[in-house]
Amino acid sequence: HSVTIHEAGPMVGGMMRFGIPTYRLPRDVLDAEAQRILDLGVKLELNRKVTNIEQSMTEGGFDAAFLAIGAHIGKRAYVPAGEAARILDAVSVLESMEGEEKPLLGRRVVVVGGGNTAMDVARTAKRLGATDAVVVYRRTRERMPAHEFEVEEAEEEGVMMRWLETIKQVDGGKVTVEKMELDEAGFPQPTGELDELEADSVVLALGQEADLSLLEGVEGIEVDDGVVQVGSNMMTGHPGVFAGGDMVPAERTVTVGVGDGKKAARHIDGWLRGEAYEPPPKHEVIGFDQLNTWYYADAPRTVQPKLEIERRRGTFDEVVSSLDESNALYEARRCLSCGNCFS
């Protein structure tokens, strides 16, 4: 099939480029992966925002479309603030890191939220020179949606965590927070006890949502709680329009997004040919009794290289590196020695 990508921005990558810091995903790796796709013959049109999917399909003569617009809009919350308060959203801060002028966050930065994006912003602030990067989260660490390793690495780099607190007011360089406590059901409740933090900027990391304006007026499209509903074949309620990634109900990770694209491609191919794609049956889950545990006991473990703390605080170099060629080959051989996955 002839495939064309319409990219609204000046560079490819979407949320991988504008939502994941370079210390987690080096841009040379991202660019190389994108180039591999373009080398297949895929056509790329940058700065080409689709405002109406039906109109774009008609004008371009497209028989099908796959929508993967990501969640580029940061959710906002009302925070009482004075005129001098500097309140930003996390998505905009991370996106601006791809431009020539880096965001000016100041020396004291307060980040509100408990997800991976909150960790990313706080760690980015430290790398930009912030002396104090504080994450304020209204629940406990155990209920934090961020990955545990993200929290641990942030703490290693000097990010401070303030659990069971919420922002009440921002006035100039002062942030008023209220301490919370969990009720019997595990939900945070205000205590009335206030504290004050100094901050040059406050960054809200309260989640993201997709801009679905390109689907307005399209028959059959069902949107529930900000995401587009799709069938098992990844197609929306409008024939020929498929969707995946952050804009459909799923875990918002790169792995899931890539998987949605591959799955949708197979179903689009079947739909264009007039025959439903039937995925092959998956192999049974391999149990512990089927593993060659003797091999793992004798073989040395390979560990991914990790950047030392001091360099992490001052640079955007990759924190956890990939295995080098020799170690990757060794791990592949160790995997193949089991063979149960292929039986």
Tab-separated table of C-alpha atoms in Angstrom:
chain	number	residue	atom	x	y	z
A	1	HIS	CA	0.000	0.000	0.000
A	2	SER	CA	1.026	3.609	-0.543
A	3	VAL	CA	1.407	5.277	2.868
A	4	THR	CA	1.671	8.986	3.719
A	5	ILE	CA	2.234	10.445	7.197
A	6	HIS	CA	0.741	13.848	7.925
A	7	GLU	CA	2.725	15.327	10.840
A	8	ALA	CA	1.483	18.566	12.394
A	9	GLY	CA	4.885	19.458	13.848
A	10	PRO	CA	8.262	20.326	12.325
A	11	MET	CA	9.814	16.991	13.375
A	12	VAL	CA	8.738	13.370	13.594
A	13	GLY	CA	8.324	11.468	16.830
A	14	GLY	CA	5.192	12.867	18.420
A	15	MET	CA	5.077	12.378	22.181
A	16	MET	CA	8.311	10.373	22.012
A	17	ARG	CA	10.084	13.554	20.964
A	18	PHE	CA	8.006	16.190	22.727
A	19	GLY	CA	7.034	14.265	25.859
A	20	ILE	CA	10.046	12.090	26.755
A	21	PRO	CA	13.308	13.787	27.822
A	22	THR	CA	16.523	12.984	25.945
A	23	TYR	CA	18.087	11.367	29.030
A	24	ARG	CA	15.447	8.654	28.647
A	25	LEU	CA	15.246	8.556	24.833
A	26	PRO	CA	18.279	9.929	22.925
A	27	ARG	CA	17.219	11.796	19.800
A	28	ASP	CA	19.759	10.089	17.550
A	29	VAL	CA	18.074	6.777	18.376
A	30	LEU	CA	14.607	8.222	17.726
A	31	ASP	CA	15.722	9.777	14.420
A	32	ALA	CA	17.301	6.498	13.305
A	33	GLU	CA	14.118	4.553	14.067
A	34	ALA	CA	12.036	7.076	12.113
A	35	GLN	CA	14.440	6.910	9.176
A	36	ARG	CA	14.122	3.120	9.060
A	37	ILE	CA	10.402	3.567	8.479
A	38	LEU	CA	10.870	6.235	5.827
A	39	ASP	CA	13.420	4.026	4.058
A	40	LEU	CA	10.590	1.544	3.452
A	41	GLY	CA	9.053	4.078	1.079
A	42	VAL	CA	6.700	5.829	3.468
A	43	LYS	CA	6.099	9.464	2.505
A	44	LEU	CA	6.383	12.108	5.247
A	45	GLU	CA	4.790	15.564	5.157
A	46	LEU	CA	5.869	17.802	8.051
A	47	ASN	CA	3.947	20.859	9.293
A	48	ARG	CA	0.800	19.279	7.867
A	49	LYS	CA	-1.879	19.447	10.519
A	50	VAL	CA	-5.117	17.618	9.805
A	51	THR	CA	-8.072	19.697	10.951
A	52	ASN	CA	-10.823	17.564	9.386
A	53	ILE	CA	-10.113	13.898	8.752
A	54	GLU	CA	-12.896	13.388	6.185
A	55	GLN	CA	-11.770	16.398	4.163
A	56	SER	CA	-8.116	15.298	4.234
A	57	MET	CA	-9.014	11.780	3.115
A	58	THR	CA	-11.150	13.094	0.233
A	59	GLU	CA	-8.612	15.663	-0.958
A	60	GLY	CA	-5.709	13.215	-0.735
A	61	GLY	CA	-7.570	10.287	-2.272
A	62	PHE	CA	-6.927	8.074	0.769
A	63	ASP	CA	-8.911	4.862	1.189
A	64	ALA	CA	-8.171	4.507	4.917
A	65	ALA	CA	-6.664	6.539	7.734
A	66	PHE	CA	-4.938	5.673	10.992
A	67	LEU	CA	-5.099	8.365	13.669
A	68	ALA	CA	-2.304	8.482	16.247
A	69	ILE	CA	-2.341	12.112	17.339
A	70	GLY	CA	-1.142	11.512	20.898
A	71	ALA	CA	-2.102	13.418	24.033
A	72	HIS	CA	-0.420	16.787	23.608
A	73	ILE	CA	-2.762	18.894	25.761
A	74	GLY	CA	-1.880	19.216	29.441
A	75	LYS	CA	-4.808	19.075	31.835
A	76	ARG	CA	-5.271	22.186	33.910
A	77	ALA	CA	-6.678	22.735	37.369
A	78	TYR	CA	-7.839	25.937	38.990
A	79	VAL	CA	-5.186	27.214	41.377
A	80	PRO	CA	-5.767	30.596	43.053
A	81	ALA	CA	-2.818	32.714	42.000
A	82	GLY	CA	-1.605	36.282	42.137
A	83	GLU	CA	-0.568	38.273	39.092
A	84	ALA	CA	3.134	37.550	39.604
A	85	ALA	CA	2.630	33.774	39.819
A	86	ARG	CA	4.320	31.725	37.124
A	87	ILE	CA	2.229	28.588	36.493
A	88	LEU	CA	3.073	26.270	33.586
A	89	ASP	CA	1.874	22.891	32.350
A	90	ALA	CA	4.233	19.923	32.131
A	91	VAL	CA	3.536	19.113	28.482
A	92	SER	CA	4.499	22.611	27.361
A	93	VAL	CA	7.691	22.524	29.437
A	94	LEU	CA	8.846	19.202	27.968
A	95	GLU	CA	7.826	20.246	24.443
A	96	SER	CA	9.815	23.476	24.690
A	97	MET	CA	12.944	21.434	25.433
A	98	GLU	CA	13.048	20.567	21.705
A	99	GLY	CA	13.358	24.232	20.736
A	100	GLU	CA	16.443	26.423	20.659
A	101	GLU	CA	15.346	28.390	23.732
A	102	LYS	CA	14.966	26.222	26.836
A	103	PRO	CA	12.207	26.992	29.366
A	104	LEU	CA	13.088	29.459	32.133
A	105	LEU	CA	11.910	27.708	35.275
A	106	GLY	CA	14.091	29.496	37.822
A	107	ARG	CA	16.108	28.121	40.725
A	108	ARG	CA	13.164	26.862	42.764
A	109	VAL	CA	10.600	24.708	40.964
A	110	VAL	CA	7.493	23.035	42.370
A	111	VAL	CA	5.903	20.242	40.321
A	112	VAL	CA	2.335	19.145	41.068
A	113	GLY	CA	1.465	15.537	40.218
A	114	GLY	CA	2.520	11.951	40.798
A	115	GLY	CA	3.001	10.404	37.363
A	116	ASN	CA	6.037	9.764	35.200
A	117	THR	CA	5.584	13.176	33.565
A	118	ALA	CA	5.925	14.864	36.951
A	119	MET	CA	9.196	12.990	37.488
A	120	ASP	CA	10.387	13.985	34.004
A	121	VAL	CA	9.735	17.675	34.625
A	122	ALA	CA	11.373	17.674	38.051
A	123	ARG	CA	14.464	15.872	36.729
A	124	THR	CA	14.586	18.215	33.727
A	125	ALA	CA	14.431	21.221	36.058
A	126	LYS	CA	17.455	19.918	37.977
A	127	ARG	CA	19.375	19.518	34.722
A	128	LEU	CA	18.482	23.080	33.755
A	129	GLY	CA	20.107	24.354	36.934
A	130	ALA	CA	17.324	24.390	39.532
A	131	THR	CA	18.684	24.138	43.056
A	132	ASP	CA	15.324	22.989	44.407
A	133	ALA	CA	12.951	20.724	42.475
A	134	VAL	CA	10.031	19.628	44.654
A	135	VAL	CA	7.236	17.244	43.682
A	136	VAL	CA	3.949	17.795	45.533
A	137	TYR	CA	1.541	14.851	45.438
A	138	ARG	CA	-1.740	14.520	47.311
A	139	ARG	CA	-1.454	10.770	47.920
A	140	THR	CA	1.184	8.480	49.378
A	141	ARG	CA	4.187	7.043	47.568
A	142	GLU	CA	2.477	3.635	47.370
A	143	ARG	CA	-0.397	5.174	45.401
A	144	MET	CA	1.824	7.172	43.071
A	145	PRO	CA	1.196	6.222	39.406
A	146	ALA	CA	4.843	6.895	38.465
A	147	HIS	CA	7.098	3.884	37.986
A	148	GLU	CA	9.105	3.095	41.094
A	149	PHE	CA	12.406	3.332	39.244
A	150	GLU	CA	11.455	6.811	38.000
A	151	VAL	CA	10.871	7.962	41.583
A	152	GLU	CA	14.095	6.358	42.797
A	153	GLU	CA	16.185	7.956	40.035
A	154	ALA	CA	14.576	11.348	40.682
A	155	GLU	CA	15.432	11.128	44.378
A	156	GLU	CA	18.992	10.106	43.523
A	157	GLU	CA	19.308	13.272	41.450
A	158	GLY	CA	18.160	15.512	44.288
A	159	VAL	CA	14.431	15.852	43.612
A	160	MET	CA	12.446	16.243	46.833
A	161	MET	CA	9.089	14.515	47.343
A	162	ARG	CA	6.287	15.892	49.487
A	163	TRP	CA	3.600	13.259	49.918
A	164	LEU	CA	0.021	13.890	51.086
A	165	GLU	CA	0.009	17.579	50.168
A	166	THR	CA	-1.904	19.700	47.700
A	167	ILE	CA	-1.478	23.268	46.448
A	168	LYS	CA	-3.942	25.805	47.802
A	169	GLN	CA	-2.554	29.085	46.454
A	170	VAL	CA	0.339	30.568	44.488
A	171	ASP	CA	1.281	34.167	45.123
A	172	GLY	CA	4.486	35.504	43.605
A	173	GLY	CA	7.362	33.406	44.873
A	174	LYS	CA	5.310	31.659	47.564
A	175	VAL	CA	3.287	28.464	47.288
A	176	THR	CA	0.807	27.522	49.996
A	177	VAL	CA	0.225	23.791	50.411
A	178	GLU	CA	-2.271	21.947	52.577
A	179	LYS	CA	-1.433	18.685	54.264
A	180	MET	CA	-3.750	15.771	53.513
A	181	GLU	CA	-4.602	12.532	55.284
A	182	LEU	CA	-6.135	9.339	53.947
A	183	ASP	CA	-9.637	8.368	55.053
A	184	GLU	CA	-10.791	4.811	55.681
A	185	ALA	CA	-11.353	4.299	51.948
A	186	GLY	CA	-7.823	5.458	51.138
A	187	PHE	CA	-8.830	8.832	49.640
A	188	PRO	CA	-6.928	11.996	50.615
A	189	GLN	CA	-8.828	14.488	52.741
A	190	PRO	CA	-7.784	18.053	53.698
A	191	THR	CA	-6.588	18.639	57.247
A	192	GLY	CA	-6.567	22.429	57.313
A	193	GLU	CA	-2.859	22.413	58.195
A	194	LEU	CA	-0.951	24.724	55.836
A	195	ASP	CA	2.686	25.134	54.926
A	196	GLU	CA	4.570	27.479	52.630
A	197	LEU	CA	7.171	26.791	49.937
A	198	GLU	CA	9.313	29.154	47.934
A	199	ALA	CA	9.053	28.763	44.172
A	200	ASP	CA	10.030	30.676	41.052
A	201	SER	CA	7.643	28.553	38.976
A	202	VAL	CA	4.944	25.935	39.463
A	203	VAL	CA	4.495	23.197	36.890
A	204	LEU	CA	1.214	21.256	36.723
A	205	ALA	CA	1.639	17.597	35.723
A	206	LEU	CA	-1.962	16.476	36.103
A	207	GLY	CA	-2.339	14.310	33.021
A	208	GLN	CA	-2.815	14.824	29.305
A	209	GLU	CA	-5.576	14.605	26.741
A	210	ALA	CA	-5.849	14.433	22.966
A	211	ASP	CA	-7.095	17.195	20.670
A	212	LEU	CA	-10.000	15.464	18.925
A	213	SER	CA	-11.226	18.506	16.980
A	214	LEU	CA	-10.332	16.800	13.669
A	215	LEU	CA	-13.192	14.364	14.311
A	216	GLU	CA	-15.932	16.950	14.816
A	217	GLY	CA	-18.959	16.203	12.680
A	218	VAL	CA	-17.676	12.779	11.568
A	219	GLU	CA	-20.521	10.251	11.701
A	220	GLY	CA	-20.107	7.136	13.809
A	221	ILE	CA	-17.230	8.415	15.961
A	222	GLU	CA	-17.826	7.701	19.648
A	223	VAL	CA	-15.832	9.605	22.260
A	224	ASP	CA	-15.998	8.591	25.904
A	225	ASP	CA	-14.074	10.377	28.661
A	226	GLY	CA	-11.801	12.095	26.157
A	227	VAL	CA	-10.759	9.008	24.186
A	228	VAL	CA	-12.027	7.527	20.917
A	229	GLN	CA	-13.730	4.161	21.072
A	230	VAL	CA	-12.444	1.528	18.633
A	231	GLY	CA	-13.341	-2.073	17.895
A	232	SER	CA	-11.113	-5.127	18.180
A	233	ASN	CA	-9.856	-4.297	14.676
A	234	MET	CA	-8.778	-0.785	15.818
A	235	MET	CA	-11.410	0.837	13.568
A	236	THR	CA	-13.601	3.643	14.877
A	237	GLY	CA	-17.335	3.781	14.236
A	238	HIS	CA	-16.618	5.502	10.906
A	239	PRO	CA	-15.676	3.045	8.119
A	240	GLY	CA	-12.047	3.315	7.076
A	241	VAL	CA	-10.938	5.475	10.010
A	242	PHE	CA	-8.731	3.611	12.476
A	243	ALA	CA	-7.098	4.935	15.651
A	244	GLY	CA	-4.581	3.938	18.292
A	245	GLY	CA	-2.062	5.102	20.865
A	246	ASP	CA	-2.848	7.757	23.460
A	247	MET	CA	-6.161	8.747	21.862
A	248	VAL	CA	-7.863	5.370	22.486
A	249	PRO	CA	-8.551	3.520	25.766
A	250	ALA	CA	-5.210	1.920	26.624
A	251	GLU	CA	-2.095	2.296	28.712
A	252	ARG	CA	-0.239	5.364	27.458
A	253	THR	CA	3.195	3.946	26.749
A	254	VAL	CA	5.462	3.822	23.700
A	255	THR	CA	5.210	0.036	23.669
A	256	VAL	CA	1.407	0.084	23.483
A	257	GLY	CA	1.452	2.818	20.829
A	258	VAL	CA	3.839	0.881	18.586
A	259	GLY	CA	1.772	-2.264	19.106
A	260	ASP	CA	-1.428	-0.430	18.147
A	261	GLY	CA	0.206	0.749	14.922
A	262	LYS	CA	1.288	-2.749	13.914
A	263	LYS	CA	-2.062	-4.251	14.846
A	264	ALA	CA	-3.994	-1.550	12.984
A	265	ALA	CA	-1.807	-1.961	9.864
A	266	ARG	CA	-2.794	-5.620	9.585
A	267	HIS	CA	-6.478	-4.824	10.039
A	268	ILE	CA	-6.304	-1.933	7.541
A	269	ASP	CA	-4.719	-4.275	5.014
A	270	GLY	CA	-7.520	-6.786	5.536
A	271	TRP	CA	-10.196	-4.103	5.334
A	272	LEU	CA	-8.822	-2.733	2.049
A	273	ARG	CA	-8.738	-6.237	0.611
A	274	GLY	CA	-12.282	-6.922	1.732
A	275	GLU	CA	-11.327	-9.728	4.090
A	276	ALA	CA	-11.085	-9.609	7.886
A	277	TYR	CA	-7.649	-10.143	9.361
A	278	GLU	CA	-7.529	-13.096	11.737
A	279	PRO	CA	-4.549	-12.949	14.101
A	280	PRO	CA	-2.728	-16.273	14.611
A	281	PRO	CA	-3.240	-18.005	17.961
A	282	LYS	CA	-0.709	-17.107	20.632
A	283	HIS	CA	1.453	-19.769	22.223
A	284	GLU	CA	0.673	-20.828	25.772
A	285	VAL	CA	2.307	-18.969	28.615
A	286	ILE	CA	5.559	-20.665	29.606
A	287	GLY	CA	5.538	-21.749	33.244
A	288	PHE	CA	8.439	-21.895	35.670
A	289	ASP	CA	8.679	-25.669	35.299
A	290	GLN	CA	9.442	-25.244	31.574
A	291	LEU	CA	12.370	-22.853	32.035
A	292	ASN	CA	15.959	-24.009	31.887
A	293	THR	CA	16.678	-22.688	35.367
A	294	TRP	CA	20.001	-24.511	35.566
A	295	TYR	CA	21.311	-22.252	32.809
A	296	TYR	CA	20.350	-19.067	34.615
A	297	ALA	CA	22.036	-20.285	37.801
A	298	ASP	CA	25.361	-20.849	36.025
A	299	ALA	CA	25.365	-17.919	33.595
A	300	PRO	CA	26.610	-14.477	34.717
A	301	ARG	CA	23.981	-11.752	34.725
A	302	THR	CA	24.330	-8.858	32.302
A	303	VAL	CA	23.504	-5.407	33.697
A	304	GLN	CA	22.711	-2.319	31.620
A	305	PRO	CA	25.217	0.515	32.152
A	306	LYS	CA	23.887	3.428	34.235
A	307	LEU	CA	25.215	6.980	34.200
A	308	GLU	CA	26.791	8.111	37.475
A	309	ILE	CA	24.822	10.546	39.644
A	310	GLU	CA	27.030	13.623	39.210
A	311	ARG	CA	26.868	13.491	35.411
A	312	ARG	CA	23.121	12.886	35.478
A	313	ARG	CA	22.468	16.075	37.433
A	314	GLY	CA	24.199	18.317	34.934
A	315	THR	CA	23.633	16.722	31.533
A	316	PHE	CA	20.866	15.241	29.417
A	317	ASP	CA	22.965	12.177	28.539
A	318	GLU	CA	21.107	8.870	28.526
A	319	VAL	CA	20.745	7.553	32.092
A	320	VAL	CA	20.236	3.837	31.426
A	321	SER	CA	22.169	2.736	28.350
A	322	SER	CA	21.502	-0.199	26.071
A	323	LEU	CA	23.599	-3.358	26.183
A	324	ASP	CA	26.627	-3.220	23.919
A	325	GLU	CA	26.824	-5.553	20.926
A	326	SER	CA	28.697	-8.342	22.702
A	327	ASN	CA	26.350	-8.354	25.733
A	328	ALA	CA	23.243	-8.168	23.555
A	329	LEU	CA	24.466	-11.164	21.542
A	330	TYR	CA	25.157	-13.067	24.751
A	331	GLU	CA	21.647	-12.377	26.063
A	332	ALA	CA	20.142	-13.472	22.745
A	333	ARG	CA	22.026	-16.766	22.888
A	334	ARG	CA	20.927	-17.322	26.460
A	335	CYS	CA	17.319	-16.785	25.420
A	336	LEU	CA	17.582	-19.130	22.464
A	337	SER	CA	19.094	-21.839	24.660
A	338	CYS	CA	15.712	-22.215	26.335
A	339	GLY	CA	13.653	-22.425	23.154
A	340	ASN	CA	10.317	-22.958	24.913
A	341	CYS	CA	8.859	-19.791	23.401
A	342	PHE	CA	9.241	-21.277	19.922
A	343	SER	CA	7.799	-24.708	20.698
